[in-house]
mmCIF file of C-alpha atoms in Angstrom:
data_model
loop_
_atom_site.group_PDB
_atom_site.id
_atom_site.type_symbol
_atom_site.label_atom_id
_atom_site.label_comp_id
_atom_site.label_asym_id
_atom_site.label_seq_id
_atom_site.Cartn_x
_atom_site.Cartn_y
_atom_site.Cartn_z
ATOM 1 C CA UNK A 1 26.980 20.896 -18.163
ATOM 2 C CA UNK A 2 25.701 23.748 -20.137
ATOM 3 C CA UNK A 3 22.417 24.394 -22.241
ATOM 4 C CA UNK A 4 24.176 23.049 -25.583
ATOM 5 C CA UNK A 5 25.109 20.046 -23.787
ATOM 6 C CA UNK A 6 21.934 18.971 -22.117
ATOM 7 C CA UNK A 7 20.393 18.991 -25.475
ATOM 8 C CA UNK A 8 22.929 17.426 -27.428
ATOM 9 C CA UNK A 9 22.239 14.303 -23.993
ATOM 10 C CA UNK A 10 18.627 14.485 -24.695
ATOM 11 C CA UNK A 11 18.724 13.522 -28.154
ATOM 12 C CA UNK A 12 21.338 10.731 -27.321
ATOM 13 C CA UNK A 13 19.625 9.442 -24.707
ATOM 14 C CA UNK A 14 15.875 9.227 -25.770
ATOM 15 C CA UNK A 15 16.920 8.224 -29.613
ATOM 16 C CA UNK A 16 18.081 4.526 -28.278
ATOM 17 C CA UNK A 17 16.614 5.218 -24.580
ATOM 18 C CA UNK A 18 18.950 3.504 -22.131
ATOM 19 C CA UNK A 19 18.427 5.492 -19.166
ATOM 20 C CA UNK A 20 17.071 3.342 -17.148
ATOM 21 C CA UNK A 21 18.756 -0.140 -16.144
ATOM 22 C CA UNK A 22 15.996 -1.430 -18.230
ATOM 23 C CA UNK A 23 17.867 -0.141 -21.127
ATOM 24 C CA UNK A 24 15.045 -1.091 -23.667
ATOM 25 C CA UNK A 25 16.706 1.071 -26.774
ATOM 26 C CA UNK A 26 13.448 2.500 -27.729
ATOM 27 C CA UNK A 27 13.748 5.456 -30.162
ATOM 28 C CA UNK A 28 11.441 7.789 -27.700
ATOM 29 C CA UNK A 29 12.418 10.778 -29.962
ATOM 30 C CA UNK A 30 10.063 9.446 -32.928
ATOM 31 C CA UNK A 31 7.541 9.004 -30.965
ATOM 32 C CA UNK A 32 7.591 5.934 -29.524
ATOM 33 C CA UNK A 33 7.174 4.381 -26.288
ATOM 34 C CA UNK A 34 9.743 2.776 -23.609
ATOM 35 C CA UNK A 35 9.325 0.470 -21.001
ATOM 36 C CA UNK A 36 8.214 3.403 -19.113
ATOM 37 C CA UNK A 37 4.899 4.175 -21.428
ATOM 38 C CA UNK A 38 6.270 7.732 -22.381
ATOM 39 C CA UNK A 39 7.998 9.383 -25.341
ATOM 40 C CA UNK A 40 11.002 12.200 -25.280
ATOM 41 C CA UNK A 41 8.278 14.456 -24.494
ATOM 42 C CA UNK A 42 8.128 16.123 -20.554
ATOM 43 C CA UNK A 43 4.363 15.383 -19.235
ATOM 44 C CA UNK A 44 3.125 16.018 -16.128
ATOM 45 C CA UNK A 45 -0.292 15.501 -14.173
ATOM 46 C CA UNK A 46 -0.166 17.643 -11.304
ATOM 47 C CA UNK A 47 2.017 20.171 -9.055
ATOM 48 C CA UNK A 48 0.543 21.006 -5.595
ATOM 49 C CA UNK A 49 1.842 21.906 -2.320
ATOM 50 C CA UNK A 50 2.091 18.367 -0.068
ATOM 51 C CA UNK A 51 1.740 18.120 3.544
ATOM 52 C CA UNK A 52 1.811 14.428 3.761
ATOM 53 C CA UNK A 53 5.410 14.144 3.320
ATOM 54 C CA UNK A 54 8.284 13.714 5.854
ATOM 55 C CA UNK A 55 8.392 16.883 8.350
ATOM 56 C CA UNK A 56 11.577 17.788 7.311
ATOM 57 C CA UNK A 57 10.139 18.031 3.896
ATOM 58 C CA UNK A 58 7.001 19.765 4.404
ATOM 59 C CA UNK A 59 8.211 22.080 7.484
ATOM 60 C CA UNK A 60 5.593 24.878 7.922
ATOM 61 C CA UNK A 61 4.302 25.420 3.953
ATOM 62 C CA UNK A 62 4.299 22.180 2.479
ATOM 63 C CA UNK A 63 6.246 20.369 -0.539
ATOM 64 C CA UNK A 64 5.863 22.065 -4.223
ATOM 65 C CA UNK A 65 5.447 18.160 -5.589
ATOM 66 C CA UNK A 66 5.248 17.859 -9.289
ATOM 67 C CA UNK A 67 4.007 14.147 -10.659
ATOM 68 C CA UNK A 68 5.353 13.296 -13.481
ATOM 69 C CA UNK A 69 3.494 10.857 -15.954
ATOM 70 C CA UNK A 70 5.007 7.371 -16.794
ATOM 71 C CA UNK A 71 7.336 5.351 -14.829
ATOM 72 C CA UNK A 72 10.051 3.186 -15.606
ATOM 73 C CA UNK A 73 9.156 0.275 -12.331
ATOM 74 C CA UNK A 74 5.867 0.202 -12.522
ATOM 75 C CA UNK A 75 4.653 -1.656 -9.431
ATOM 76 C CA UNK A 76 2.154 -3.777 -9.204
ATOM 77 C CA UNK A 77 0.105 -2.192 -6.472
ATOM 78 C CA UNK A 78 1.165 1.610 -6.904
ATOM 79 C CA UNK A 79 -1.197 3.865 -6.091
ATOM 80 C CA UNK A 80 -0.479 6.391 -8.227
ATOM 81 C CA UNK A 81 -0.905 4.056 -11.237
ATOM 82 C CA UNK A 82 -3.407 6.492 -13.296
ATOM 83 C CA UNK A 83 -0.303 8.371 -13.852
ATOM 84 C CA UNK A 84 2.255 5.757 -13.844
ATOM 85 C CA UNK A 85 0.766 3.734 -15.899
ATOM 86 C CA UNK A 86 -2.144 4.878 -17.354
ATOM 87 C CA UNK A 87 -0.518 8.029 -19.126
ATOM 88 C CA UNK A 88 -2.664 10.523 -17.709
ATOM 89 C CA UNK A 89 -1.361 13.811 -18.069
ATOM 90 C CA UNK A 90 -0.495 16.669 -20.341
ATOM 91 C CA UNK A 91 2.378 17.316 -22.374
ATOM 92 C CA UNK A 92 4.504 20.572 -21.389
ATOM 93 C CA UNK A 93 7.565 22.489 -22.787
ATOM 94 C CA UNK A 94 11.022 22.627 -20.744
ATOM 95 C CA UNK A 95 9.523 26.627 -20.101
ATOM 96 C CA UNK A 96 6.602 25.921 -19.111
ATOM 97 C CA UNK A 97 7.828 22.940 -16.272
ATOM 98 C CA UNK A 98 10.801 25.417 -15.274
ATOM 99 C CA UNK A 99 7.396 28.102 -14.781
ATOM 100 C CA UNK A 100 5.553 25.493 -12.564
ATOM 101 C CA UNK A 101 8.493 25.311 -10.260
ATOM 102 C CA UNK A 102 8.465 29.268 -9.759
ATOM 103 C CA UNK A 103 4.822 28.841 -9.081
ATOM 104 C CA UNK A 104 5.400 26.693 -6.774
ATOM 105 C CA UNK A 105 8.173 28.908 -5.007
ATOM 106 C CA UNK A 106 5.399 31.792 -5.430
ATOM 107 C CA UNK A 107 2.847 30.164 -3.417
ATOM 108 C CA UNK A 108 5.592 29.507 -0.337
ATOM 109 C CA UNK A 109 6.797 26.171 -0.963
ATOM 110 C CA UNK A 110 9.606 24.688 0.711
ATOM 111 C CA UNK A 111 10.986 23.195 -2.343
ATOM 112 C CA UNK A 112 10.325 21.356 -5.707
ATOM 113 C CA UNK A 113 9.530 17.757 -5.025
ATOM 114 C CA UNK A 114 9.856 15.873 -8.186
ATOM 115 C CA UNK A 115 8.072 13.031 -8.178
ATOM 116 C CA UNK A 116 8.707 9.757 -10.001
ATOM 117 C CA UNK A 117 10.934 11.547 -12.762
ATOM 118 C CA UNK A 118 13.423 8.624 -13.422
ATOM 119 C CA UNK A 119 12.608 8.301 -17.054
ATOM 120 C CA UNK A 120 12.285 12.392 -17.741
ATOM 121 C CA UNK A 121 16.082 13.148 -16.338
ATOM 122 C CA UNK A 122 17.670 14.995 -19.175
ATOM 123 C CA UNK A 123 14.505 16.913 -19.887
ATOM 124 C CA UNK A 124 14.182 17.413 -15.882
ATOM 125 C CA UNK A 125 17.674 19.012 -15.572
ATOM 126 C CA UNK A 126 17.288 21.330 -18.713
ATOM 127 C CA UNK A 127 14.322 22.364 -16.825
ATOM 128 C CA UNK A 128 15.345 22.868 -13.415
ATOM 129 C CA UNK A 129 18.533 24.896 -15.125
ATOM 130 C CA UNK A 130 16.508 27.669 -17.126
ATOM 131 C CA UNK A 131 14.344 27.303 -13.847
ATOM 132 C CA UNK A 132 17.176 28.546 -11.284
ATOM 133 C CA UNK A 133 18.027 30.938 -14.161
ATOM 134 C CA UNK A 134 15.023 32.721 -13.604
ATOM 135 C CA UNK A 135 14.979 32.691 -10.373
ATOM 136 C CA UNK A 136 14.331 29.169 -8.551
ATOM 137 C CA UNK A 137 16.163 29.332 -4.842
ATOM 138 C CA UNK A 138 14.200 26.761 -2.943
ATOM 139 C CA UNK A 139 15.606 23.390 -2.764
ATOM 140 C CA UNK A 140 15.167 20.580 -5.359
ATOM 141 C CA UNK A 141 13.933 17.322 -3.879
ATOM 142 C CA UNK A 142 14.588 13.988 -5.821
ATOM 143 C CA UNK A 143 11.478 11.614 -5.307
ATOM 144 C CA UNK A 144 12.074 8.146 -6.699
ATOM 145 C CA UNK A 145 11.838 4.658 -6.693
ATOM 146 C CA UNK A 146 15.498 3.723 -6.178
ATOM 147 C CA UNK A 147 15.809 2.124 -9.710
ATOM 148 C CA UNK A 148 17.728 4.399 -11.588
ATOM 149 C CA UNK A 149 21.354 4.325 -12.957
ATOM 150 C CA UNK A 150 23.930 6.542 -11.259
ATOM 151 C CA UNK A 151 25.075 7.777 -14.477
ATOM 152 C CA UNK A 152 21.756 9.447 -15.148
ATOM 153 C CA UNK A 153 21.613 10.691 -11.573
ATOM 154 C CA UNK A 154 24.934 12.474 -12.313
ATOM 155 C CA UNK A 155 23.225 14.910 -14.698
ATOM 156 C CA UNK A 156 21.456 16.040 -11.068
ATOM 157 C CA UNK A 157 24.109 16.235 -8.910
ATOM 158 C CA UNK A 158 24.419 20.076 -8.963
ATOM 159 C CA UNK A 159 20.474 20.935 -9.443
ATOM 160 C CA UNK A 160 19.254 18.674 -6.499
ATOM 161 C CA UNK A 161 20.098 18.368 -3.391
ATOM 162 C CA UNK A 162 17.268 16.586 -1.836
ATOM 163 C CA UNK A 163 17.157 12.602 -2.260
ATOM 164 C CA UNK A 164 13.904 10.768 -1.523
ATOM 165 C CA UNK A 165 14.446 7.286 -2.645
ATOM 166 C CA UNK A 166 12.434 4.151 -1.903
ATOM 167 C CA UNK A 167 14.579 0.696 -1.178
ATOM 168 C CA UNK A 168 11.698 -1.068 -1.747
ATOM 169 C CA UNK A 169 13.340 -4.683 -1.558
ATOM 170 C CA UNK A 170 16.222 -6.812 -1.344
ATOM 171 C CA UNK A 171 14.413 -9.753 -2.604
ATOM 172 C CA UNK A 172 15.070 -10.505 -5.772
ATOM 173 C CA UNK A 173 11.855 -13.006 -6.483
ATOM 174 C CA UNK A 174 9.687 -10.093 -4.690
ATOM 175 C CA UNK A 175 10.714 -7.311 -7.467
ATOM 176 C CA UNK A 176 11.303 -9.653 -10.346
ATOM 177 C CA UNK A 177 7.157 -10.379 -9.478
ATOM 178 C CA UNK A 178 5.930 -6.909 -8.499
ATOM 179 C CA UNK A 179 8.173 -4.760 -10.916
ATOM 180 C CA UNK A 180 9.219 -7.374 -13.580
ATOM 181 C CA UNK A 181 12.831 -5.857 -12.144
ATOM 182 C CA UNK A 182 14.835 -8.694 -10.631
ATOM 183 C CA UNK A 183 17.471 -6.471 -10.611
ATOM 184 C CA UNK A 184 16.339 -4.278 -8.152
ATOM 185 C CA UNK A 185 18.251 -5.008 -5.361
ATOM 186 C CA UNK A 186 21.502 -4.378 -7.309
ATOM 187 C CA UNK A 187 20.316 -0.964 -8.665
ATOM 188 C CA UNK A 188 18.716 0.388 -5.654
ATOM 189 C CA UNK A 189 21.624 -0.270 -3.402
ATOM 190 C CA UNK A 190 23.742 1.237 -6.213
ATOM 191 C CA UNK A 191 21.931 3.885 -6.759
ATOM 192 C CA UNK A 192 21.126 4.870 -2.738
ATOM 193 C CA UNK A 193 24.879 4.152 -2.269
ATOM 194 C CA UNK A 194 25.807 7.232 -4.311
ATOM 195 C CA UNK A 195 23.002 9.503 -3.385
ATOM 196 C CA UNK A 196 24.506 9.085 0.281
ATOM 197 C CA UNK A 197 27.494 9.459 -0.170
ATOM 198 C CA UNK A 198 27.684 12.765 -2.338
ATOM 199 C CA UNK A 199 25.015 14.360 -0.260
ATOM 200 C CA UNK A 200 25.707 14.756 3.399
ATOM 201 C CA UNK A 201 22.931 16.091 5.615
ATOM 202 C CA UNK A 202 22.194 19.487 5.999
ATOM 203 C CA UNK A 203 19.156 20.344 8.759
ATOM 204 C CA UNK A 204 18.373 23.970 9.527
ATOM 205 C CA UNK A 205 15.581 25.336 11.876
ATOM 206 C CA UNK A 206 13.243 27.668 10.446
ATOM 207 C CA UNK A 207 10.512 29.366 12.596
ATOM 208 C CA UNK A 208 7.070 30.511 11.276
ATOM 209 C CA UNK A 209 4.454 32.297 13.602
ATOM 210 C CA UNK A 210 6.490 31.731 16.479
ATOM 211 C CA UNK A 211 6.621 27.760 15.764
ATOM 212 C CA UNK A 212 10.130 26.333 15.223
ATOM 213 C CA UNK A 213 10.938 23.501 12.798
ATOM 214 C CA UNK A 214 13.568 21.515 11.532
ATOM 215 C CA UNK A 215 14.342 21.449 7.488
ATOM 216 C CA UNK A 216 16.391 19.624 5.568
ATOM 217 C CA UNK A 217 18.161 21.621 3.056
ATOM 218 C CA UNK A 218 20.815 18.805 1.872
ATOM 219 C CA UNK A 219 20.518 15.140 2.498
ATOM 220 C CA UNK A 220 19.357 11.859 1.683
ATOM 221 C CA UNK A 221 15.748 10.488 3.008
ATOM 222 C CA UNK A 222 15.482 6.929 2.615
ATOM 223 C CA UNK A 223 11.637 5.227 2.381
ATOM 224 C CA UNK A 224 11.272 1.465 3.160
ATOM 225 C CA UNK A 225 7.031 0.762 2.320
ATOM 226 C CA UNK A 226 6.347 -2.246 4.803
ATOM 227 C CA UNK A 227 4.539 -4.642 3.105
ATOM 228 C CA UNK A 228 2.179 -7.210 4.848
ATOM 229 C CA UNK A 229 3.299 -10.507 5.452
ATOM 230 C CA UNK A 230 6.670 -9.677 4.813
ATOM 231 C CA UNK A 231 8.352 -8.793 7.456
ATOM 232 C CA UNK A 232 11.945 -10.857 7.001
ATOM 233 C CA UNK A 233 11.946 -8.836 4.020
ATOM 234 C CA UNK A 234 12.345 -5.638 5.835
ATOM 235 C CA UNK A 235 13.959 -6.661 8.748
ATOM 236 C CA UNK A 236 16.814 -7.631 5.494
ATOM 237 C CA UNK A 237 16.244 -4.029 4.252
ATOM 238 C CA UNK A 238 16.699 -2.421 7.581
ATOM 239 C CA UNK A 239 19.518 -4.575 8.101
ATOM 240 C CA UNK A 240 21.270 -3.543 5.175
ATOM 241 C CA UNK A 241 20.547 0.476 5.247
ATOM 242 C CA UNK A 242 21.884 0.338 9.049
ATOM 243 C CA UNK A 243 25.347 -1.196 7.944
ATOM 244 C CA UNK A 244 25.438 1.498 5.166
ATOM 245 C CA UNK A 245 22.947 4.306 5.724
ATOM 246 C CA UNK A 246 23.022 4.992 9.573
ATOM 247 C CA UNK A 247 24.199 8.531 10.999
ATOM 248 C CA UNK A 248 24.733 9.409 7.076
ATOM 249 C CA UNK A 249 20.678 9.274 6.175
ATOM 250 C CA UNK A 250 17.637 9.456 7.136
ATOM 251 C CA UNK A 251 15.246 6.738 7.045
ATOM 252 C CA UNK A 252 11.485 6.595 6.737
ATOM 253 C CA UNK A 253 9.487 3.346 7.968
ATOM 254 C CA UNK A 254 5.822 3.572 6.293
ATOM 255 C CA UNK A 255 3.056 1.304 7.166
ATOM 256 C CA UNK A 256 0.759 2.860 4.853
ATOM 257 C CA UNK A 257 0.348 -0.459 2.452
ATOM 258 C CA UNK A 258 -2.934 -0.199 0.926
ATOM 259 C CA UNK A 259 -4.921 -2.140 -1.378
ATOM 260 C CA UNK A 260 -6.028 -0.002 -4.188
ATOM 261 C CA UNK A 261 -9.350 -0.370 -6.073
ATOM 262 C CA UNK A 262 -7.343 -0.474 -9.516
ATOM 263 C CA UNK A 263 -9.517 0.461 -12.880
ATOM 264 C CA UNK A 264 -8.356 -0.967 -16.590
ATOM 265 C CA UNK A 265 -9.344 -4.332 -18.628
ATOM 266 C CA UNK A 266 -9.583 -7.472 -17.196
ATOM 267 C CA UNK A 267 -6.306 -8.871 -18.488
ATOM 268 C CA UNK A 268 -4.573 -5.941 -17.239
ATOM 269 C CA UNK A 269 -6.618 -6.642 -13.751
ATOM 270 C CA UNK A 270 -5.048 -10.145 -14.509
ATOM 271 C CA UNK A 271 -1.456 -9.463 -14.512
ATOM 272 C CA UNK A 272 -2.216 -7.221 -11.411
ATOM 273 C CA UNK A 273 -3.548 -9.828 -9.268
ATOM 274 C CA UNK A 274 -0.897 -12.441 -10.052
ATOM 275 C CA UNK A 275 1.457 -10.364 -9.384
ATOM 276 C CA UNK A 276 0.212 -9.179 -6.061
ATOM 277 C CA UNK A 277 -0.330 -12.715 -4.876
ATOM 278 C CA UNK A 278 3.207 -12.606 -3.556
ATOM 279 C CA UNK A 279 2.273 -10.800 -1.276
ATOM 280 C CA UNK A 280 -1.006 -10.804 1.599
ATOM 281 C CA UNK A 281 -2.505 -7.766 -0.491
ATOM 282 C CA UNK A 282 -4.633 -5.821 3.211
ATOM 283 C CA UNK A 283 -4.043 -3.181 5.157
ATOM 284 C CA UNK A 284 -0.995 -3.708 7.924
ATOM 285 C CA UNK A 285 -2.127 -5.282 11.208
ATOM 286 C CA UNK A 286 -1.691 -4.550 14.691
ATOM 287 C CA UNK A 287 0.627 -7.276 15.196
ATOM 288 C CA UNK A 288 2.547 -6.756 12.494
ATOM 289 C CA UNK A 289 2.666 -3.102 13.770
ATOM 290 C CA UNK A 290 3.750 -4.217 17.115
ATOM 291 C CA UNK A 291 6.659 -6.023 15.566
ATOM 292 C CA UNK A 292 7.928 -3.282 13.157
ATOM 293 C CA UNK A 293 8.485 -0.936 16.242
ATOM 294 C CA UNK A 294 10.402 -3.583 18.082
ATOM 295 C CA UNK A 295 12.611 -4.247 15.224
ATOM 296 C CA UNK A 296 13.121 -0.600 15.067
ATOM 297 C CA UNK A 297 13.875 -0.208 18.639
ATOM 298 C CA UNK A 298 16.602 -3.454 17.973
ATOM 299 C CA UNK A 299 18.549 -1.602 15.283
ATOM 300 C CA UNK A 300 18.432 1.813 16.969
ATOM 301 C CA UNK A 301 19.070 4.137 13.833
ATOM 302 C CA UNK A 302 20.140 7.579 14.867
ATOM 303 C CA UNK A 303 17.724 9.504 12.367
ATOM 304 C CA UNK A 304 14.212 7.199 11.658
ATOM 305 C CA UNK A 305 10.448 8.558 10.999
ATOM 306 C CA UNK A 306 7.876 5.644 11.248
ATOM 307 C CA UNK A 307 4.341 6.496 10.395
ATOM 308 C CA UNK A 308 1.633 5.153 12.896
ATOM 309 C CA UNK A 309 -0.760 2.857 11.952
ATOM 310 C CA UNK A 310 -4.078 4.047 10.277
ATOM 311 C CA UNK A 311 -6.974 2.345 8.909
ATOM 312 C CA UNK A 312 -7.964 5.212 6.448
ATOM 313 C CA UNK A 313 -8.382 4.634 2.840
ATOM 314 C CA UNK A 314 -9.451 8.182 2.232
ATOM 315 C CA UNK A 315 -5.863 9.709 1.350
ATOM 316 C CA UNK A 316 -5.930 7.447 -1.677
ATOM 317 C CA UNK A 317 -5.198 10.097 -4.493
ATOM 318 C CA UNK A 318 -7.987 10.301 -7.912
ATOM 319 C CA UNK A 319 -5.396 12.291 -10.531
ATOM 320 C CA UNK A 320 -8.889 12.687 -12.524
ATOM 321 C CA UNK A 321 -10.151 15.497 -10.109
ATOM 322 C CA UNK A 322 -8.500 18.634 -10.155
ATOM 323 C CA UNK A 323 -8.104 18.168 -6.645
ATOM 324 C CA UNK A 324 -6.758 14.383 -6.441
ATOM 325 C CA UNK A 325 -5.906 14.755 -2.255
ATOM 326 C CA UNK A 326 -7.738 15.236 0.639
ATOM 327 C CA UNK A 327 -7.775 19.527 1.159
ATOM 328 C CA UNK A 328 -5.268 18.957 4.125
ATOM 329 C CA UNK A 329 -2.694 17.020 2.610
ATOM 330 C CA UNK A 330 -2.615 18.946 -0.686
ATOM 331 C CA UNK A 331 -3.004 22.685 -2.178
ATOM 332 C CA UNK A 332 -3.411 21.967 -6.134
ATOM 333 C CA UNK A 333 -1.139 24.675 -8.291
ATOM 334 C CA UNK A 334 -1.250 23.233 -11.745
ATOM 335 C CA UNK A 335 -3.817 20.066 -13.049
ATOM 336 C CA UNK A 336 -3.316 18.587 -16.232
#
């Protein structure tokens, strides 16, 4: 699709916004706002080099991550929520997003991480094209929550090559309650279904300083978040990406469920505690620990990362300081 035609898409698709499964019909090119909490226009909060991703993302220089603001899921205990859902962030041209990603190539990256960008596609890929125009080599991660349409994920298909989807659920009374999206299940399995199966992995080794790493260059990563006191609930996700996933994907178990101290009004506390009461909202347990690795061991996936148990709290991200990480898992490039 060329230039003419991207923009021709974005004024389709953000005039009666249904890019999304949400498909709210908002008119984001006047002004307003979708489902999402964002307009037609790109904004973005932060691009830094990551270290706390997957190794096969990070490798030896770390992930050029961009955060976009706005999100069209929305969860209920998301710990990026200043910028998913409380707008903060900065408005930015098509130029000047395509000249964050060379920055981020500049300063050694690995490759553009695009985080949470679900609602932004059609602005993304006229981006990411005048981007490679000018220059942009590295590869183009897709970070996202799984609920997305494929249709929108086409416009992609020859600008990323990366995949980093959550499969957060297959319970549709869990997501209907933590992302008002009881369709979930549907459109994440959808949506993961087609990311594997146009993207086939693609690992290379790349040494640095005499140290040798793997890096994946093409290929789908798959994220499953554990959350506590609900473990049928992944043992049916796990289930389900090991009849359809296995030897074709990579999947990442995280234990890193933490409760976050949320700011906003009290009815917007509210909604956020009902919500959560689905679920035991703590830090992951021992046990529960201790039962996640024997149900990995059971299904015996052929590519699997699962993140050991930590009680920290400190890698809890604040988007209002110019540096919102911890200095070792983040470099900032660009703050809002």
């Amino acid at each position: 699709m060329n230039n003419s035609s991207l923009n021709q898409e974005i004024y389709s698709l953000y005039s009666k916004c249904l890019q999304c499964p949400r498909k709210c019909g908002t008119d984001r090119i006047s002004g307003k706002t979708g489902f999402c909490g964002e307009t037609s226009s790109l904004k973005v909060a932060l691009a830094c080099l990551h270290f706390g991703e997957e190794p096969l993302i990070t490798v030896h220089n770390g992930s050029g991550t961009i955060f976009f603001t706005g999100c069209n899921l929305r969860c209920a205990f998301c710990q990026n929520y200043q910028i998913s859902q409380h707008g903060m962030g900065r408005e930015i041209s098509i130029s000047e997003f395509a000249s964050i990603c060379l920055k981020l190539q500049d300063e050694g990256a690995e490759n553009i991480n695009l985080v949470t960008g679900s609602h932004q596609i059609p602005n993304i890929a006229l981006g990411l094209k005048e981007a490679k125009k000018n220059g942009l080599s590295i590869p183009v991660c897709w970070n996202s929550s799984g609920y997305e349409s494929v249709e929108m994920l086409e416009l992609l298909q020859d600008l990323v090559t990366i995949w980093l989807p959550d499969f957060k659920t297959l319970n549709s009374n869990l997501s209907a309650k933590l992302f008002c999206a009881p369709d979930y299940p549907e459109v994440a399995k959808k949506a993961v279904s087609w990311m594997i199966n146009h993207n086939p992995l693609k690992i290379t080794t790349t040494e640095k300083n005499g140290i040798k790493k793997e890096k994946l260059m093409q290929g789908v990563i798959i994220r499953h978040l554990f959350l506590p006191g609900k473990f049928e609930e992944t043992a049916e996700v796990l289930s389900w990406l090991k009849e359809n996933a296995d030897e074709k994907a990579i999947i990442s178990l995280m234990s890193q469920y933490t409760p976050v101290p949320f700011t906003g009004s009290n009815q917007e506390k509210e909604k956020r505690n009902s919500a959560l009461s689905i679920i035991e909202n703590r830090l992951v347990n021992t046990t529960e620990d201790s039962d996640l690795k024997d149900l990995i061991d059971a299904f015996d996936f052929q590519f699997l990362f699962y993140q050991d148990l930590t009680t920290d709290t400190d890698w809890l991200p604040d988007f209002t300081r110019n540096q919102p990480f911890s200095n070792t898992l983040a470099k900032p490039i660009w703050h809002f």
